[in-house]
Coordinates of C-alpha atoms in Angstrom, one line a residue:
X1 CA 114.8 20.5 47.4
X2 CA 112.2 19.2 45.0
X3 CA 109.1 21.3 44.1
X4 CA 105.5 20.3 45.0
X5 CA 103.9 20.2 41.6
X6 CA 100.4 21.9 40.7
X7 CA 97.9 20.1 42.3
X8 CA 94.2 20.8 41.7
X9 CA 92.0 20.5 44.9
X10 CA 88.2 20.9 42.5
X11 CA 88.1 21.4 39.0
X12 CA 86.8 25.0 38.0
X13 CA 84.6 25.0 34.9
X14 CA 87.0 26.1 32.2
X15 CA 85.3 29.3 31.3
X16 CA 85.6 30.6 35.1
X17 CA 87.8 33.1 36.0
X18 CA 89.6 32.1 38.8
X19 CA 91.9 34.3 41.4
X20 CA 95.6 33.6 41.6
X21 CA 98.1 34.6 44.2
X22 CA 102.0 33.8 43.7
X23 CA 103.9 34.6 46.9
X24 CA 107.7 34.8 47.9
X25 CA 109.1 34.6 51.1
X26 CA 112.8 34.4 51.6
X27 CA 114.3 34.1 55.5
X28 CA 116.7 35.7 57.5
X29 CA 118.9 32.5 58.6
X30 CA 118.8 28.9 57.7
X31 CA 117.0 27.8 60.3
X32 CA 114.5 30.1 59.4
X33 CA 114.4 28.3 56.6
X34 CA 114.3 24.8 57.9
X35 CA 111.0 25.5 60.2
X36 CA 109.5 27.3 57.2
X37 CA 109.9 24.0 54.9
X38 CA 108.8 21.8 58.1
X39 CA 105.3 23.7 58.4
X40 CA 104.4 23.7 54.4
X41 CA 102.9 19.9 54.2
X42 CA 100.5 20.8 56.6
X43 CA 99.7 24.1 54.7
X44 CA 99.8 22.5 51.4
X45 CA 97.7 20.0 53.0
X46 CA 95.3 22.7 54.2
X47 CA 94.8 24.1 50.6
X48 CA 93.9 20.6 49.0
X49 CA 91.2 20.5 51.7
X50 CA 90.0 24.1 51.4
X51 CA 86.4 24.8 49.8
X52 CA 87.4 27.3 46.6
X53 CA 90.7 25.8 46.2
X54 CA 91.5 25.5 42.5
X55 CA 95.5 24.9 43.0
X56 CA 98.4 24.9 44.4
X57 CA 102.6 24.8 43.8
X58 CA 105.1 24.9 45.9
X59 CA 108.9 25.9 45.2
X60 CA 111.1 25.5 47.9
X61 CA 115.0 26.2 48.1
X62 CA 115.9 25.6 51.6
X63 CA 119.4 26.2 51.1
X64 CA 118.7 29.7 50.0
X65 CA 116.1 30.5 52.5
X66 CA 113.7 31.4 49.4
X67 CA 110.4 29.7 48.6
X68 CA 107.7 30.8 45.8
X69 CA 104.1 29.8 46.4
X70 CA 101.5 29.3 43.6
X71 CA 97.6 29.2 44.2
X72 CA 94.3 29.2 42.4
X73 CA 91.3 30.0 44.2
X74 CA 87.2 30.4 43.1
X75 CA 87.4 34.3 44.4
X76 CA 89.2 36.6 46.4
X77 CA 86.9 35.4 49.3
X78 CA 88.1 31.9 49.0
X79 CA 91.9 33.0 49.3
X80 CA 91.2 35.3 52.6
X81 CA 88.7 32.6 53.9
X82 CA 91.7 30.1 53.9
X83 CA 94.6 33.1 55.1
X84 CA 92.4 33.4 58.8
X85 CA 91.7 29.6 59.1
X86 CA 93.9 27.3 60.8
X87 CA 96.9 26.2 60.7
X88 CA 97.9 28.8 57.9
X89 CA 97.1 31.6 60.3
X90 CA 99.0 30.9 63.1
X91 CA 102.0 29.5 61.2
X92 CA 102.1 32.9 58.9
X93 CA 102.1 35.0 62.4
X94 CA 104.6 32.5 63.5
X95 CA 107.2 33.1 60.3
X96 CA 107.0 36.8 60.4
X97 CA 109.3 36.4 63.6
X98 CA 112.0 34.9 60.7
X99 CA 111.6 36.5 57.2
X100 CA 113.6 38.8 55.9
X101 CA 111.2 39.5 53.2
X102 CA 108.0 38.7 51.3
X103 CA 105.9 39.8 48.3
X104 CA 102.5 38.8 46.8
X105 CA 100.7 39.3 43.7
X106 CA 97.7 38.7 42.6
X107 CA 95.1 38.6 39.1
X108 CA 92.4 36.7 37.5
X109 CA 92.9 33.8 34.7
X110 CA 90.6 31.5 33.2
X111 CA 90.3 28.5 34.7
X112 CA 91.6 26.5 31.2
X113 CA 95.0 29.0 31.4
X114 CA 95.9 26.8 34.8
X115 CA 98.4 25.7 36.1
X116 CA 100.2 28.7 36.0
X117 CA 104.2 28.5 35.2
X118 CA 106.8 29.2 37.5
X119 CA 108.2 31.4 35.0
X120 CA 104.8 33.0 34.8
X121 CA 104.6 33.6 38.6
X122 CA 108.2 35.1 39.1
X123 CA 107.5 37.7 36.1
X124 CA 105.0 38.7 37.8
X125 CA 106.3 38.8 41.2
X126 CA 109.5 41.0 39.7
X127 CA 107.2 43.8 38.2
X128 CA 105.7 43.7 42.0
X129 CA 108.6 44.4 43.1
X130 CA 109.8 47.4 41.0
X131 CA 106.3 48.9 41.2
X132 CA 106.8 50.4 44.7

């Protein structure tokens, strides 16, 4: 499956510092997997529209049930504004019922430093994951 590049919803001034969250969710089964990838255009979608919205990536392998997500936002506000707002929040409440497991992380960047890397966002989700 091809990635959804970085795509930047409104420019941030290049001095700001900006809130980024790189997620990964991986599924149980397949299928799991298949209504996952079926719900992200709308989501993607979603964050384009969003008001705070500085970015967003999207790295999908269906086949093995993983997918990395890469966002930008004004402020922590902005991010948590969008999480409760429709369609994201029913669709998240809707995957938990198929994920075997998922992990966030979160820091600040200047706006200039964006996009972020994949690269980037997986070191970052790794030392997540061996903090606990």
């Amino acid at each position: 499956m091809p990635d959804i590049p970085w795509s930047t919803p409104t420019q941030a001034a290049p001095d700001a510092e900006v809130y980024v969250m790189a997620s990964r969710f991986e599924t149980v089964t397949l299928t799991g997997a298949l209504r996952f990838f079926l719900k992200t255009p709308g989501i993607i979608g979603q964050i384009r529209k969003a008001p705070g919205a500085h970015g967003v990536a999207l790295r999908a392998r269906v086949l093995g049930r993983t997918f990395l997500t890469l966002s930008a936002w004004e402020d922590r506000d902005a991010l948590y504004r969008f999480a409760r707002s429709e369609p994201h929040r029913s669709s998240s409440r809707a995957a938990a019922a198929f994920m075997k497991e998922s992990a966030f992380t979160f820091w600040t960047v200047k706006a200039a430093e964006l996009p972020i890397g994949w690269a980037e966002a997986e070191r970052r989700l790794a030392e997540q994951k061996t903090a606990y």
